[in-house]
Amino acid sequence: QKTKLANHCIEEHFLDLIPLRSFDAVSLANAIVDLLKKYNIDLALCIAMCFDGASVMSGKNAGLQAILCEQFMPKAIYIHCHVHRLNLVIVDVCLSISYVCEFYAIIKNIYKYFTASVVTNEHFRDAQNQLKLTYTNLKLWANIRWDSRWTSLDAILNNYQAIVLALNDLIEEGGARAVDAKGLLLVVQEPL
């Protein structure tokens, strides 16, 4: 349905949320085209598309934007999403602050320590069982994935006691893992 805007302002509307099994450019293009057709949106009238800067989205030869422009939306231009660009700037600025770098390093090292070895991961699982916590994996914090920050911190906060217990158990075992466990235990128990 065509709508004339009296005030000539751009309007945005949420159309749908669709599950995806594949995340390559062709699969994404097909999903977007199918969705727009479902809502009877004339693809030839689309004039812009806005995605993040990942090559699967922005690639000029085989990226999502290239496929959509070449095959479905000849008038559309690609715009690197300003919110994603702002996120990259914020990450850059934050990483210039030593406190933030230390915080990120601690989160990353907790994740790496308990996921890099079957032994340390088993200690973590055992600690969760002893404390009757629901087993959840620790999550990687990725600067460019917004949701990873929340899931990473949430997993650590919900499993803080299990992390401390597992580190103490690994320290008691001795050996090379104990050295790393002592360092991690020190930083997770001290405020930054």
PDB file of C-alpha atoms in Angstrom:
ATOM      1  CA  GLN A   1       0.000   0.000   0.000  1.00  0.00           C
ATOM      2  CA  LYS A   2       1.473   3.339  -1.026  1.00  0.00           C
ATOM      3  CA  THR A   3       1.390   6.063   1.555  1.00  0.00           C
ATOM      4  CA  LYS A   4       1.963   9.752   0.913  1.00  0.00           C
ATOM      5  CA  LEU A   5       3.727  11.526   3.703  1.00  0.00           C
ATOM      6  CA  ALA A   6       2.294  14.985   4.192  1.00  0.00           C
ATOM      7  CA  ASN A   7       5.281  16.186   6.200  1.00  0.00           C
ATOM      8  CA  HIS A   8       7.875  14.538   3.887  1.00  0.00           C
ATOM      9  CA  CYS A   9       9.555  12.843   6.844  1.00  0.00           C
ATOM     10  CA  ILE A  10      11.000   9.371   6.718  1.00  0.00           C
ATOM     11  CA  GLU A  11       9.056   6.863   8.755  1.00  0.00           C
ATOM     12  CA  GLU A  12      10.424   3.570  10.012  1.00  0.00           C
ATOM     13  CA  HIS A  13       8.256   0.575  10.811  1.00  0.00           C
ATOM     14  CA  PHE A  14       9.198  -2.777  12.301  1.00  0.00           C
ATOM     15  CA  LEU A  15       7.873  -5.435   9.947  1.00  0.00           C
ATOM     16  CA  ASP A  16       8.880  -8.799  11.286  1.00  0.00           C
ATOM     17  CA  LEU A  17      11.483 -10.910  13.007  1.00  0.00           C
ATOM     18  CA  ILE A  18      12.527 -13.979  11.067  1.00  0.00           C
ATOM     19  CA  PRO A  19      14.680 -16.931  12.129  1.00  0.00           C
ATOM     20  CA  LEU A  20      17.686 -17.639   9.933  1.00  0.00           C
ATOM     21  CA  ARG A  21      19.673 -20.822   9.476  1.00  0.00           C
ATOM     22  CA  SER A  22      22.364 -19.410   7.200  1.00  0.00           C
ATOM     23  CA  PHE A  23      24.103 -16.075   7.397  1.00  0.00           C
ATOM     24  CA  ASP A  24      25.804 -15.826   4.016  1.00  0.00           C
ATOM     25  CA  ALA A  25      24.914 -12.909   1.732  1.00  0.00           C
ATOM     26  CA  VAL A  26      22.710 -14.933  -0.628  1.00  0.00           C
ATOM     27  CA  SER A  27      20.661 -16.430   2.221  1.00  0.00           C
ATOM     28  CA  LEU A  28      20.246 -13.015   3.839  1.00  0.00           C
ATOM     29  CA  ALA A  29      19.208 -11.457   0.524  1.00  0.00           C
ATOM     30  CA  ASN A  30      16.632 -14.187  -0.082  1.00  0.00           C
ATOM     31  CA  ALA A  31      15.218 -13.765   3.423  1.00  0.00           C
ATOM     32  CA  ILE A  32      14.927  -9.976   3.026  1.00  0.00           C
ATOM     33  CA  VAL A  33      13.356 -10.234  -0.436  1.00  0.00           C
ATOM     34  CA  ASP A  34      10.856 -12.859   0.755  1.00  0.00           C
ATOM     35  CA  LEU A  35       9.930 -10.710   3.751  1.00  0.00           C
ATOM     36  CA  LEU A  36       9.423  -7.556   1.687  1.00  0.00           C
ATOM     37  CA  LYS A  37       7.339  -9.477  -0.852  1.00  0.00           C
ATOM     38  CA  LYS A  38       5.246 -10.903   2.001  1.00  0.00           C
ATOM     39  CA  TYR A  39       4.290  -7.321   2.897  1.00  0.00           C
ATOM     40  CA  ASN A  40       3.741  -6.357  -0.757  1.00  0.00           C
ATOM     41  CA  ILE A  41       6.626  -3.904  -0.785  1.00  0.00           C
ATOM     42  CA  ASP A  42       7.748  -3.104  -4.316  1.00  0.00           C
ATOM     43  CA  LEU A  43      11.482  -3.816  -4.327  1.00  0.00           C
ATOM     44  CA  ALA A  44      12.033  -1.566  -7.342  1.00  0.00           C
ATOM     45  CA  LEU A  45      10.893   1.401  -5.228  1.00  0.00           C
ATOM     46  CA  CYS A  46      13.370   0.775  -2.405  1.00  0.00           C
ATOM     47  CA  ILE A  47      15.931   3.571  -2.426  1.00  0.00           C
ATOM     48  CA  ALA A  48      18.260   2.745   0.470  1.00  0.00           C
ATOM     49  CA  MET A  49      19.476  -0.032   2.718  1.00  0.00           C
ATOM     50  CA  CYS A  50      21.406   0.308   5.935  1.00  0.00           C
ATOM     51  CA  PHE A  51      23.579  -2.461   7.414  1.00  0.00           C
ATOM     52  CA  ASP A  52      26.721  -2.837   9.461  1.00  0.00           C
ATOM     53  CA  GLY A  53      30.115  -2.807   7.791  1.00  0.00           C
ATOM     54  CA  ALA A  54      30.828  -6.553   7.890  1.00  0.00           C
ATOM     55  CA  SER A  55      31.919  -7.807   4.474  1.00  0.00           C
ATOM     56  CA  VAL A  56      28.969 -10.202   4.229  1.00  0.00           C
ATOM     57  CA  MET A  57      26.723  -7.126   4.435  1.00  0.00           C
ATOM     58  CA  SER A  58      28.737  -4.375   2.765  1.00  0.00           C
ATOM     59  CA  GLY A  59      30.882  -6.252   0.242  1.00  0.00           C
ATOM     60  CA  LYS A  60      30.811  -4.426  -3.092  1.00  0.00           C
ATOM     61  CA  ASN A  61      31.010  -7.600  -5.214  1.00  0.00           C
ATOM     62  CA  ALA A  62      29.305 -10.398  -3.283  1.00  0.00           C
ATOM     63  CA  GLY A  63      27.953  -8.710  -0.163  1.00  0.00           C
ATOM     64  CA  LEU A  64      24.288  -8.462   0.746  1.00  0.00           C
ATOM     65  CA  GLN A  65      24.043  -4.874  -0.479  1.00  0.00           C
ATOM     66  CA  ALA A  66      25.582  -5.798  -3.853  1.00  0.00           C
ATOM     67  CA  ILE A  67      23.159  -8.692  -4.348  1.00  0.00           C
ATOM     68  CA  LEU A  68      20.141  -6.592  -3.416  1.00  0.00           C
ATOM     69  CA  CYS A  69      21.208  -3.688  -5.658  1.00  0.00           C
ATOM     70  CA  GLU A  70      22.088  -5.837  -8.662  1.00  0.00           C
ATOM     71  CA  GLN A  71      19.172  -8.248  -8.552  1.00  0.00           C
ATOM     72  CA  PHE A  72      16.267  -6.633  -6.724  1.00  0.00           C
ATOM     73  CA  MET A  73      16.650  -2.955  -5.829  1.00  0.00           C
ATOM     74  CA  PRO A  74      18.376  -1.099  -8.675  1.00  0.00           C
ATOM     75  CA  LYS A  75      17.687   2.357  -7.206  1.00  0.00           C
ATOM     76  CA  ALA A  76      18.860   1.531  -3.689  1.00  0.00           C
ATOM     77  CA  ILE A  77      22.079   2.799  -2.171  1.00  0.00           C
ATOM     78  CA  TYR A  78      23.953   1.181   0.706  1.00  0.00           C
ATOM     79  CA  ILE A  79      24.594   3.197   3.852  1.00  0.00           C
ATOM     80  CA  HIS A  80      26.885   1.949   6.607  1.00  0.00           C
ATOM     81  CA  CYS A  81      24.628   2.042   9.666  1.00  0.00           C
ATOM     82  CA  HIS A  82      25.462   5.091  11.771  1.00  0.00           C
ATOM     83  CA  VAL A  83      24.639   3.273  14.993  1.00  0.00           C
ATOM     84  CA  HIS A  84      27.164   0.559  14.126  1.00  0.00           C
ATOM     85  CA  ARG A  85      29.708   3.218  13.205  1.00  0.00           C
ATOM     86  CA  LEU A  86      29.050   5.011  16.486  1.00  0.00           C
ATOM     87  CA  ASN A  87      29.570   1.718  18.323  1.00  0.00           C
ATOM     88  CA  LEU A  88      32.981   1.318  16.661  1.00  0.00           C
ATOM     89  CA  VAL A  89      33.931   4.849  17.732  1.00  0.00           C
ATOM     90  CA  ILE A  90      32.774   4.214  21.308  1.00  0.00           C
ATOM     91  CA  VAL A  91      34.760   0.970  21.454  1.00  0.00           C
ATOM     92  CA  ASP A  92      37.860   2.804  20.188  1.00  0.00           C
ATOM     93  CA  VAL A  93      37.452   5.578  22.747  1.00  0.00           C
ATOM     94  CA  CYS A  94      36.807   3.138  25.586  1.00  0.00           C
ATOM     95  CA  LEU A  95      39.883   1.104  24.706  1.00  0.00           C
ATOM     96  CA  SER A  96      41.990   4.220  25.192  1.00  0.00           C
ATOM     97  CA  ILE A  97      40.987   4.243  28.886  1.00  0.00           C
ATOM     98  CA  SER A  98      43.230   1.985  30.968  1.00  0.00           C
ATOM     99  CA  TYR A  99      40.459   1.059  33.444  1.00  0.00           C
ATOM    100  CA  VAL A 100      38.228  -0.147  30.612  1.00  0.00           C
ATOM    101  CA  CYS A 101      41.105  -2.084  29.024  1.00  0.00           C
ATOM    102  CA  GLU A 102      41.782  -3.824  32.348  1.00  0.00           C
ATOM    103  CA  PHE A 103      38.105  -4.639  32.798  1.00  0.00           C
ATOM    104  CA  TYR A 104      37.853  -6.065  29.287  1.00  0.00           C
ATOM    105  CA  ALA A 105      41.073  -8.068  29.787  1.00  0.00           C
ATOM    106  CA  ILE A 106      39.695  -9.602  32.993  1.00  0.00           C
ATOM    107  CA  ILE A 107      36.427 -10.608  31.314  1.00  0.00           C
ATOM    108  CA  LYS A 108      38.303 -12.026  28.321  1.00  0.00           C
ATOM    109  CA  ASN A 109      40.791 -13.925  30.502  1.00  0.00           C
ATOM    110  CA  ILE A 110      38.050 -15.519  32.620  1.00  0.00           C
ATOM    111  CA  TYR A 111      36.388 -16.731  29.433  1.00  0.00           C
ATOM    112  CA  LYS A 112      39.666 -17.985  27.913  1.00  0.00           C
ATOM    113  CA  TYR A 113      40.799 -19.717  31.105  1.00  0.00           C
ATOM    114  CA  PHE A 114      37.643 -21.763  31.542  1.00  0.00           C
ATOM    115  CA  THR A 115      37.008 -22.536  27.862  1.00  0.00           C
ATOM    116  CA  ALA A 116      40.538 -23.291  26.629  1.00  0.00           C
ATOM    117  CA  SER A 117      40.922 -26.489  28.655  1.00  0.00           C
ATOM    118  CA  VAL A 118      38.658 -29.441  29.369  1.00  0.00           C
ATOM    119  CA  VAL A 119      40.143 -29.626  32.875  1.00  0.00           C
ATOM    120  CA  THR A 120      39.368 -26.030  33.829  1.00  0.00           C
ATOM    121  CA  ASN A 121      35.926 -26.294  32.237  1.00  0.00           C
ATOM    122  CA  GLU A 122      35.184 -29.438  34.278  1.00  0.00           C
ATOM    123  CA  HIS A 123      36.179 -27.614  37.469  1.00  0.00           C
ATOM    124  CA  PHE A 124      33.820 -24.800  36.495  1.00  0.00           C
ATOM    125  CA  ARG A 125      30.976 -27.272  35.850  1.00  0.00           C
ATOM    126  CA  ASP A 126      31.664 -29.069  39.136  1.00  0.00           C
ATOM    127  CA  ALA A 127      31.560 -25.743  40.975  1.00  0.00           C
ATOM    128  CA  GLN A 128      28.210 -24.923  39.359  1.00  0.00           C
ATOM    129  CA  ASN A 129      26.876 -28.330  40.441  1.00  0.00           C
ATOM    130  CA  GLN A 130      28.154 -27.908  44.012  1.00  0.00           C
ATOM    131  CA  LEU A 131      26.450 -24.524  44.225  1.00  0.00           C
ATOM    132  CA  LYS A 132      23.299 -25.900  42.552  1.00  0.00           C
ATOM    133  CA  LEU A 133      23.553 -23.359  39.747  1.00  0.00           C
ATOM    134  CA  THR A 134      22.013 -24.011  36.364  1.00  0.00           C
ATOM    135  CA  TYR A 135      24.812 -24.928  34.001  1.00  0.00           C
ATOM    136  CA  THR A 136      25.548 -22.053  31.667  1.00  0.00           C
ATOM    137  CA  ASN A 137      28.562 -21.508  29.476  1.00  0.00           C
ATOM    138  CA  LEU A 138      30.708 -18.456  29.860  1.00  0.00           C
ATOM    139  CA  LYS A 139      30.349 -16.213  26.825  1.00  0.00           C
ATOM    140  CA  LEU A 140      32.926 -14.372  24.759  1.00  0.00           C
ATOM    141  CA  TRP A 141      32.845 -10.564  24.866  1.00  0.00           C
ATOM    142  CA  ALA A 142      33.213  -9.278  21.312  1.00  0.00           C
ATOM    143  CA  ASN A 143      33.585  -5.530  20.821  1.00  0.00           C
ATOM    144  CA  ILE A 144      31.576  -5.445  17.617  1.00  0.00           C
ATOM    145  CA  ARG A 145      28.683  -7.606  18.813  1.00  0.00           C
ATOM    146  CA  TRP A 146      26.485  -5.548  21.119  1.00  0.00           C
ATOM    147  CA  ASP A 147      24.616  -8.473  22.630  1.00  0.00           C
ATOM    148  CA  SER A 148      27.860 -10.272  23.489  1.00  0.00           C
ATOM    149  CA  ARG A 149      28.665  -7.678  26.146  1.00  0.00           C
ATOM    150  CA  TRP A 150      25.447  -8.363  27.984  1.00  0.00           C
ATOM    151  CA  THR A 151      25.612 -12.155  27.655  1.00  0.00           C
ATOM    152  CA  SER A 152      29.270 -12.208  28.674  1.00  0.00           C
ATOM    153  CA  LEU A 153      28.773 -10.083  31.791  1.00  0.00           C
ATOM    154  CA  ASP A 154      25.510 -11.814  32.685  1.00  0.00           C
ATOM    155  CA  ALA A 155      27.173 -15.240  32.551  1.00  0.00           C
ATOM    156  CA  ILE A 156      30.016 -14.055  34.792  1.00  0.00           C
ATOM    157  CA  LEU A 157      27.728 -12.322  37.296  1.00  0.00           C
ATOM    158  CA  ASN A 158      25.397 -15.324  37.532  1.00  0.00           C
ATOM    159  CA  ASN A 159      28.354 -17.677  37.958  1.00  0.00           C
ATOM    160  CA  TYR A 160      30.657 -15.509  40.061  1.00  0.00           C
ATOM    161  CA  GLN A 161      30.591 -17.891  43.041  1.00  0.00           C
ATOM    162  CA  ALA A 162      31.258 -20.874  40.769  1.00  0.00           C
ATOM    163  CA  ILE A 163      34.181 -19.048  39.157  1.00  0.00           C
ATOM    164  CA  VAL A 164      35.731 -18.299  42.557  1.00  0.00           C
ATOM    165  CA  LEU A 165      35.145 -21.871  43.781  1.00  0.00           C
ATOM    166  CA  ALA A 166      36.623 -23.391  40.611  1.00  0.00           C
ATOM    167  CA  LEU A 167      39.671 -21.111  40.790  1.00  0.00           C
ATOM    168  CA  ASN A 168      40.259 -22.082  44.434  1.00  0.00           C
ATOM    169  CA  ASP A 169      39.964 -25.783  43.546  1.00  0.00           C
ATOM    170  CA  LEU A 170      42.453 -25.371  40.706  1.00  0.00           C
ATOM    171  CA  ILE A 171      44.869 -23.533  43.023  1.00  0.00           C
ATOM    172  CA  GLU A 172      44.680 -26.432  45.493  1.00  0.00           C
ATOM    173  CA  GLU A 173      45.561 -28.886  42.700  1.00  0.00           C
ATOM    174  CA  GLY A 174      48.801 -27.011  42.033  1.00  0.00           C
ATOM    175  CA  GLY A 175      50.764 -26.996  38.797  1.00  0.00           C
ATOM    176  CA  ALA A 176      50.796 -24.536  35.913  1.00  0.00           C
ATOM    177  CA  ARG A 177      47.016 -24.041  35.962  1.00  0.00           C
ATOM    178  CA  ALA A 178      47.242 -22.970  39.602  1.00  0.00           C
ATOM    179  CA  VAL A 179      49.502 -20.045  38.707  1.00  0.00           C
ATOM    180  CA  ASP A 180      46.956 -18.663  36.240  1.00  0.00           C
ATOM    181  CA  ALA A 181      44.115 -19.416  38.665  1.00  0.00           C
ATOM    182  CA  LYS A 182      45.859 -17.399  41.413  1.00  0.00           C
ATOM    183  CA  GLY A 183      46.218 -14.411  39.104  1.00  0.00           C
ATOM    184  CA  LEU A 184      42.585 -14.573  38.000  1.00  0.00           C
ATOM    185  CA  LEU A 185      41.319 -15.062  41.542  1.00  0.00           C
ATOM    186  CA  LEU A 186      43.251 -12.006  42.648  1.00  0.00           C
ATOM    187  CA  VAL A 187      41.703  -9.775  39.986  1.00  0.00           C
ATOM    188  CA  VAL A 188      38.133 -11.091  40.285  1.00  0.00           C
ATOM    189  CA  GLN A 189      38.106 -10.511  44.034  1.00  0.00           C
ATOM    190  CA  GLU A 190      39.647  -7.039  43.992  1.00  0.00           C
ATOM    191  CA  PRO A 191      37.765  -3.967  42.763  1.00  0.00           C
ATOM    192  CA  LEU A 192      39.398  -2.252  39.805  1.00  0.00           C
TER     193      LEU A 192
END
